[in-house]
Amino acid sequence: MNKKIFALATLLVSSLFLTACKDEKITNITYVNQGSDTQPEYIESTLYDLDEENASPNQDNRQMFLILHYTAVSKDETLALFKDPNFPASSHYFVPELPTNGKFTVYRLVPDDKRAWHAGASSWQTNSSLNASSIGIEIENLGFPADDEQLPLMQRRWYPFSSKQQIKVLADIILKITKKYEIRPDRILGHSDISPGRKFDPGPLFPWKRLYEDYNIGAWYDNDTVNYYRTYHPWKNDIASLQSKLALYGYNIPVTGQYDQVTQNVVSAFQMHFYPEKYDGFADIETVARLDALLEKYRNVARPAISP
Ligand SMILES: [Zn+2]
């Protein structure tokens, strides 16, 4: 193919992928390698004094969530798109797969105190449109081949996260960000968690379990608790109870009692995160036992007694 046409086609395909992460466009934001996230200075005025002695305790950090993505395109394409002023998506950080010339570079594309457009239509618990309340990290990974797009999730050929260095660097950044903004472990989420059915990144091969075990990053269930629920309170195909539990954990799902497409999408998202052996969107005893264990650990749900 003609090189120019090929480049254009590549850019078009890339746009289709990365647009995945887009949010509504807002104008005139300069975001490439800009400044720091320090407290903005107030403009001094001769018209008034600014009293900062009466601080309210009723505040928290704007950065409440950390959202992880895969890029679906290469490093060079990712950087080109995110630096393109006409491209409607961005991210605070970009972690490539490999070092260049022996040195690992992480790209900060948007300062932490600015909004990046990575989440789009999204929600978690009572929060929605999470661009306003999150930090986004794009991780270089191709997702799945474009040819697989129409296949069910479990039939797609997902690209592995095989660079140990990438995960190590990612863990270091996550730890620094979550410490700085006191982001709770259960608020470190995948794009698929906050936009189920619409987004699938960072995908079923993303090493959530390894991040938890090796770096104490994110939420994870305790095996003993899962065993308890699996043994003494196995799920009995009660769809409304499944939906209520997913909603209580944070997913955007109405309680209809019907195993509809929304339910399948949300169960898939949950499984890609916490049950990567099975992410077909159909719940089973193991799925709900893991969900019960997470609710007990992170949502203060009391453990029911052993049924007689
Ligand atoms: Zn994404």
PDB file of C-alpha atoms and ligand atoms in Angstrom, residues 21 69-70 118 138 191 199 201, ligand 1:
ATOM      1  CA  CYS A  21     -11.424   6.534  25.641  1.00  0.00           C
ATOM      2  CA  HIS A  69      -6.496   1.637  30.307  1.00  0.00           C
ATOM      3  CA  TYR A  70      -4.701  -0.102  27.508  1.00  0.00           C
ATOM      4  CA  HIS A 118      -9.931   9.236  29.321  1.00  0.00           C
ATOM      5  CA  GLU A 138      -2.764   4.521  29.642  1.00  0.00           C
ATOM      6  CA  HIS A 191     -12.061   1.437  32.212  1.00  0.00           C
ATOM      7  CA  LYS A 199     -15.077  -0.531  27.169  1.00  0.00           C
ATOM      8  CA  ASP A 201      -9.666  -2.224  28.749  1.00  0.00           C
TER       9      ASP A 201
HETATM   10 ZN    ZN B   1      -9.807   3.187  28.090  1.00  0.00          ZN
END
